[in-house]
Amino acid sequence: MLSTIKRIIRWTGPYKKRLYLGFFYSFLVSSFAAMPIFAAAYTLGRVIADWRGETELQPGFLWLMLAALVAFVLLRFLFSYLRARTQESIGHEVAAEQRIRIGDILKRVPMGYFSKNSIGEVSAAVTTELSVLELQGMKMIDAVVNGYISVLVVILFLIFFS
């Protein structure tokens, strides 16, 4: 699977910077998705400690934590939007360039090629097959890499709060 991801990343060519920027945004999305859980757990711990009489809870602490939770959710959506805006068009742009390149190659192919090979197969390769790669390739990279990033973020948060 990783070799397929590497091939798709190589396929993106000059758009790699945008793809890697999207991975960074994915890291931030995962971070801001995990932060409300840890903030709520921290807040609950402070409330329980106050209830037991171990520490005194400041009056504005709960409002501050509520504002932080809302900010984390809003930041998650912001970076999710930026990731989608940065990454999702890459597949379409690369596929368009590939179609033009294939068209240029097919213009130079001798006419005998088309009598020996099915025009439908050539047409399917240029349209259907490239469309599948265009749509599913970028979704696969997004899903797999974001999965790894999410696991990494949760492990980092657990190590930090341990």
PDB file of C-alpha atoms in Angstrom:
ATOM      1  CA  MET A   1       0.000   0.000   0.000  1.00  0.00           C
ATOM      2  CA  LEU A   2       2.806   2.417   0.793  1.00  0.00           C
ATOM      3  CA  SER A   3       4.351   1.782  -2.622  1.00  0.00           C
ATOM      4  CA  THR A   4       1.033   2.757  -4.225  1.00  0.00           C
ATOM      5  CA  ILE A   5       0.945   5.941  -2.177  1.00  0.00           C
ATOM      6  CA  LYS A   6       4.508   6.746  -3.222  1.00  0.00           C
ATOM      7  CA  ARG A   7       3.568   6.236  -6.878  1.00  0.00           C
ATOM      8  CA  ILE A   8       0.569   8.535  -6.548  1.00  0.00           C
ATOM      9  CA  ILE A   9       2.701  11.169  -4.811  1.00  0.00           C
ATOM     10  CA  ARG A  10       5.233  10.934  -7.671  1.00  0.00           C
ATOM     11  CA  TRP A  11       2.305  11.194 -10.107  1.00  0.00           C
ATOM     12  CA  THR A  12       1.347  14.578  -8.585  1.00  0.00           C
ATOM     13  CA  GLY A  13       4.636  15.991  -9.880  1.00  0.00           C
ATOM     14  CA  PRO A  14       4.828  19.748  -9.424  1.00  0.00           C
ATOM     15  CA  TYR A  15       1.854  19.703  -7.041  1.00  0.00           C
ATOM     16  CA  LYS A  16       3.782  17.890  -4.299  1.00  0.00           C
ATOM     17  CA  LYS A  17       4.185  21.067  -2.260  1.00  0.00           C
ATOM     18  CA  ARG A  18       0.418  21.519  -2.122  1.00  0.00           C
ATOM     19  CA  LEU A  19       0.003  17.859  -1.232  1.00  0.00           C
ATOM     20  CA  TYR A  20       2.498  18.122   1.638  1.00  0.00           C
ATOM     21  CA  LEU A  21       0.895  21.374   2.807  1.00  0.00           C
ATOM     22  CA  GLY A  22      -2.386  19.468   2.869  1.00  0.00           C
ATOM     23  CA  PHE A  23      -0.716  16.809   5.027  1.00  0.00           C
ATOM     24  CA  PHE A  24       0.359  19.564   7.444  1.00  0.00           C
ATOM     25  CA  TYR A  25      -3.211  20.857   7.536  1.00  0.00           C
ATOM     26  CA  SER A  26      -4.336  17.280   8.214  1.00  0.00           C
ATOM     27  CA  PHE A  27      -1.970  17.167  11.175  1.00  0.00           C
ATOM     28  CA  LEU A  28      -3.555  20.348  12.512  1.00  0.00           C
ATOM     29  CA  VAL A  29      -7.067  19.002  11.875  1.00  0.00           C
ATOM     30  CA  SER A  30      -6.214  15.859  13.829  1.00  0.00           C
ATOM     31  CA  SER A  31      -4.684  17.922  16.606  1.00  0.00           C
ATOM     32  CA  PHE A  32      -7.714  20.170  16.916  1.00  0.00           C
ATOM     33  CA  ALA A  33      -9.979  17.117  16.792  1.00  0.00           C
ATOM     34  CA  ALA A  34      -8.134  15.584  19.755  1.00  0.00           C
ATOM     35  CA  MET A  35      -7.774  18.781  21.802  1.00  0.00           C
ATOM     36  CA  PRO A  36     -11.437  19.083  22.873  1.00  0.00           C
ATOM     37  CA  ILE A  37     -11.345  15.551  24.276  1.00  0.00           C
ATOM     38  CA  PHE A  38      -8.238  16.204  26.302  1.00  0.00           C
ATOM     39  CA  ALA A  39      -9.460  19.655  27.365  1.00  0.00           C
ATOM     40  CA  ALA A  40     -12.763  18.167  28.532  1.00  0.00           C
ATOM     41  CA  ALA A  41     -10.911  15.443  30.457  1.00  0.00           C
ATOM     42  CA  TYR A  42      -8.649  18.054  32.057  1.00  0.00           C
ATOM     43  CA  THR A  43     -11.652  20.190  32.978  1.00  0.00           C
ATOM     44  CA  LEU A  44     -13.480  17.217  34.444  1.00  0.00           C
ATOM     45  CA  GLY A  45     -10.402  16.359  36.488  1.00  0.00           C
ATOM     46  CA  ARG A  46     -10.253  19.912  37.840  1.00  0.00           C
ATOM     47  CA  VAL A  47     -13.992  19.885  38.657  1.00  0.00           C
ATOM     48  CA  ILE A  48     -13.670  16.567  40.511  1.00  0.00           C
ATOM     49  CA  ALA A  49     -10.633  17.862  42.406  1.00  0.00           C
ATOM     50  CA  ASP A  50     -12.657  20.949  43.388  1.00  0.00           C
ATOM     51  CA  TRP A  51     -15.610  18.802  44.461  1.00  0.00           C
ATOM     52  CA  ARG A  52     -13.315  16.700  46.661  1.00  0.00           C
ATOM     53  CA  GLY A  53     -11.846  19.861  48.157  1.00  0.00           C
ATOM     54  CA  GLU A  54      -8.315  19.181  46.884  1.00  0.00           C
ATOM     55  CA  THR A  55      -8.069  22.409  44.875  1.00  0.00           C
ATOM     56  CA  GLU A  56     -10.199  25.472  44.409  1.00  0.00           C
ATOM     57  CA  LEU A  57     -11.697  26.051  40.987  1.00  0.00           C
ATOM     58  CA  GLN A  58     -11.435  29.616  39.701  1.00  0.00           C
ATOM     59  CA  PRO A  59     -14.804  31.180  38.773  1.00  0.00           C
ATOM     60  CA  GLY A  60     -13.955  31.911  35.149  1.00  0.00           C
ATOM     61  CA  PHE A  61     -12.186  28.599  34.491  1.00  0.00           C
ATOM     62  CA  LEU A  62     -15.226  26.778  33.115  1.00  0.00           C
ATOM     63  CA  TRP A  63     -16.074  29.662  30.777  1.00  0.00           C
ATOM     64  CA  LEU A  64     -12.485  29.750  29.606  1.00  0.00           C
ATOM     65  CA  MET A  65     -12.529  26.023  28.892  1.00  0.00           C
ATOM     66  CA  LEU A  66     -15.850  26.334  27.075  1.00  0.00           C
ATOM     67  CA  ALA A  67     -14.374  29.089  24.901  1.00  0.00           C
ATOM     68  CA  ALA A  68     -11.309  26.911  24.280  1.00  0.00           C
ATOM     69  CA  LEU A  69     -13.525  23.980  23.213  1.00  0.00           C
ATOM     70  CA  VAL A  70     -15.413  26.189  20.775  1.00  0.00           C
ATOM     71  CA  ALA A  71     -12.119  27.597  19.451  1.00  0.00           C
ATOM     72  CA  PHE A  72     -10.710  24.089  18.956  1.00  0.00           C
ATOM     73  CA  VAL A  73     -13.777  23.013  16.989  1.00  0.00           C
ATOM     74  CA  LEU A  74     -13.701  26.151  14.832  1.00  0.00           C
ATOM     75  CA  LEU A  75      -9.968  25.733  14.170  1.00  0.00           C
ATOM     76  CA  ARG A  76     -10.553  22.102  13.233  1.00  0.00           C
ATOM     77  CA  PHE A  77     -13.132  23.157  10.643  1.00  0.00           C
ATOM     78  CA  LEU A  78     -10.911  25.971   9.358  1.00  0.00           C
ATOM     79  CA  PHE A  79      -7.922  23.685   8.781  1.00  0.00           C
ATOM     80  CA  SER A  80     -10.178  21.002   7.338  1.00  0.00           C
ATOM     81  CA  TYR A  81     -11.403  23.562   4.796  1.00  0.00           C
ATOM     82  CA  LEU A  82      -7.827  24.652   4.024  1.00  0.00           C
ATOM     83  CA  ARG A  83      -6.758  21.021   3.569  1.00  0.00           C
ATOM     84  CA  ALA A  84      -9.628  20.338   1.200  1.00  0.00           C
ATOM     85  CA  ARG A  85      -8.973  23.537  -0.713  1.00  0.00           C
ATOM     86  CA  THR A  86      -5.270  22.749  -1.001  1.00  0.00           C
ATOM     87  CA  GLN A  87      -5.397  19.035  -1.822  1.00  0.00           C
ATOM     88  CA  GLU A  88      -8.626  18.084  -3.520  1.00  0.00           C
ATOM     89  CA  SER A  89      -8.040  19.811  -6.842  1.00  0.00           C
ATOM     90  CA  ILE A  90      -4.622  18.205  -7.351  1.00  0.00           C
ATOM     91  CA  GLY A  91      -6.061  15.022  -8.852  1.00  0.00           C
ATOM     92  CA  HIS A  92      -8.150  16.968 -11.342  1.00  0.00           C
ATOM     93  CA  GLU A  93      -5.252  19.173 -12.417  1.00  0.00           C
ATOM     94  CA  VAL A  94      -2.820  16.281 -12.838  1.00  0.00           C
ATOM     95  CA  ALA A  95      -5.394  14.204 -14.753  1.00  0.00           C
ATOM     96  CA  ALA A  96      -6.088  17.127 -17.097  1.00  0.00           C
ATOM     97  CA  GLU A  97      -2.369  17.404 -17.850  1.00  0.00           C
ATOM     98  CA  GLN A  98      -2.173  13.642 -18.390  1.00  0.00           C
ATOM     99  CA  ARG A  99      -5.097  13.724 -20.823  1.00  0.00           C
ATOM    100  CA  ILE A 100      -3.412  16.458 -22.855  1.00  0.00           C
ATOM    101  CA  ARG A 101      -0.140  14.519 -22.874  1.00  0.00           C
ATOM    102  CA  ILE A 102      -1.901  11.296 -23.941  1.00  0.00           C
ATOM    103  CA  GLY A 103      -3.758  13.223 -26.644  1.00  0.00           C
ATOM    104  CA  ASP A 104      -0.471  14.598 -27.961  1.00  0.00           C
ATOM    105  CA  ILE A 105       0.976  11.077 -28.051  1.00  0.00           C
ATOM    106  CA  LEU A 106      -2.105   9.666 -29.809  1.00  0.00           C
ATOM    107  CA  LYS A 107      -1.821  12.363 -32.488  1.00  0.00           C
ATOM    108  CA  ARG A 108       1.583  10.978 -33.492  1.00  0.00           C
ATOM    109  CA  VAL A 109       0.548   7.303 -33.454  1.00  0.00           C
ATOM    110  CA  PRO A 110       0.280   5.717 -36.913  1.00  0.00           C
ATOM    111  CA  MET A 111      -3.276   4.997 -38.115  1.00  0.00           C
ATOM    112  CA  GLY A 112      -2.478   1.280 -38.232  1.00  0.00           C
ATOM    113  CA  TYR A 113      -2.351   1.286 -34.423  1.00  0.00           C
ATOM    114  CA  PHE A 114      -6.053   2.042 -34.268  1.00  0.00           C
ATOM    115  CA  SER A 115      -6.943  -0.732 -36.709  1.00  0.00           C
ATOM    116  CA  LYS A 116      -4.987  -3.277 -34.618  1.00  0.00           C
ATOM    117  CA  ASN A 117      -6.199  -2.053 -31.217  1.00  0.00           C
ATOM    118  CA  SER A 118      -9.703  -1.329 -30.056  1.00  0.00           C
ATOM    119  CA  ILE A 119     -10.528   2.372 -30.089  1.00  0.00           C
ATOM    120  CA  GLY A 120     -12.898   1.718 -27.205  1.00  0.00           C
ATOM    121  CA  GLU A 121     -10.054   0.422 -25.027  1.00  0.00           C
ATOM    122  CA  VAL A 122      -7.900   3.429 -25.866  1.00  0.00           C
ATOM    123  CA  SER A 123     -10.809   5.754 -25.161  1.00  0.00           C
ATOM    124  CA  ALA A 124     -11.621   3.968 -21.884  1.00  0.00           C
ATOM    125  CA  ALA A 125      -8.018   4.258 -20.748  1.00  0.00           C
ATOM    126  CA  VAL A 126      -7.957   7.978 -21.467  1.00  0.00           C
ATOM    127  CA  THR A 127     -11.336   8.794 -19.949  1.00  0.00           C
ATOM    128  CA  THR A 128     -12.617   6.208 -17.483  1.00  0.00           C
ATOM    129  CA  GLU A 129      -9.384   4.797 -16.099  1.00  0.00           C
ATOM    130  CA  LEU A 130      -7.819   8.213 -15.665  1.00  0.00           C
ATOM    131  CA  SER A 131     -10.991   9.485 -13.988  1.00  0.00           C
ATOM    132  CA  VAL A 132     -10.858   6.661 -11.455  1.00  0.00           C
ATOM    133  CA  LEU A 133      -7.251   7.489 -10.642  1.00  0.00           C
ATOM    134  CA  GLU A 134      -8.104  11.189 -10.561  1.00  0.00           C
ATOM    135  CA  LEU A 135     -10.878  10.767  -8.000  1.00  0.00           C
ATOM    136  CA  GLN A 136      -9.946   7.685  -6.007  1.00  0.00           C
ATOM    137  CA  GLY A 137      -6.180   8.203  -5.947  1.00  0.00           C
ATOM    138  CA  MET A 138      -6.353  11.461  -4.060  1.00  0.00           C
ATOM    139  CA  LYS A 139      -9.067  10.139  -1.736  1.00  0.00           C
ATOM    140  CA  MET A 140      -6.915   7.114  -0.955  1.00  0.00           C
ATOM    141  CA  ILE A 141      -3.893   9.234  -0.130  1.00  0.00           C
ATOM    142  CA  ASP A 142      -6.033  11.515   1.986  1.00  0.00           C
ATOM    143  CA  ALA A 143      -7.628   8.639   3.912  1.00  0.00           C
ATOM    144  CA  VAL A 144      -4.445   6.623   4.480  1.00  0.00           C
ATOM    145  CA  VAL A 145      -2.115   9.482   5.339  1.00  0.00           C
ATOM    146  CA  ASN A 146      -4.720  11.173   7.542  1.00  0.00           C
ATOM    147  CA  GLY A 147      -5.210   7.873   9.359  1.00  0.00           C
ATOM    148  CA  TYR A 148      -1.500   7.685  10.127  1.00  0.00           C
ATOM    149  CA  ILE A 149      -1.425  11.345  11.101  1.00  0.00           C
ATOM    150  CA  SER A 150      -4.413  10.907  13.439  1.00  0.00           C
ATOM    151  CA  VAL A 151      -2.770   7.970  15.209  1.00  0.00           C
ATOM    152  CA  LEU A 152       0.458   9.952  15.554  1.00  0.00           C
ATOM    153  CA  VAL A 153      -1.365  12.952  17.006  1.00  0.00           C
ATOM    154  CA  VAL A 154      -3.269  10.864  19.546  1.00  0.00           C
ATOM    155  CA  ILE A 155      -0.060   9.114  20.622  1.00  0.00           C
ATOM    156  CA  LEU A 156       1.700  12.480  20.996  1.00  0.00           C
ATOM    157  CA  PHE A 157      -1.182  13.839  23.064  1.00  0.00           C
ATOM    158  CA  LEU A 158      -1.217  10.742  25.260  1.00  0.00           C
ATOM    159  CA  ILE A 159       2.540  11.016  25.810  1.00  0.00           C
ATOM    160  CA  PHE A 160       2.211  14.723  26.588  1.00  0.00           C
ATOM    161  CA  PHE A 161      -0.643  14.297  29.058  1.00  0.00           C
ATOM    162  CA  SER A 162       0.680  11.073  30.610  1.00  0.00           C
TER     163      SER A 162
END
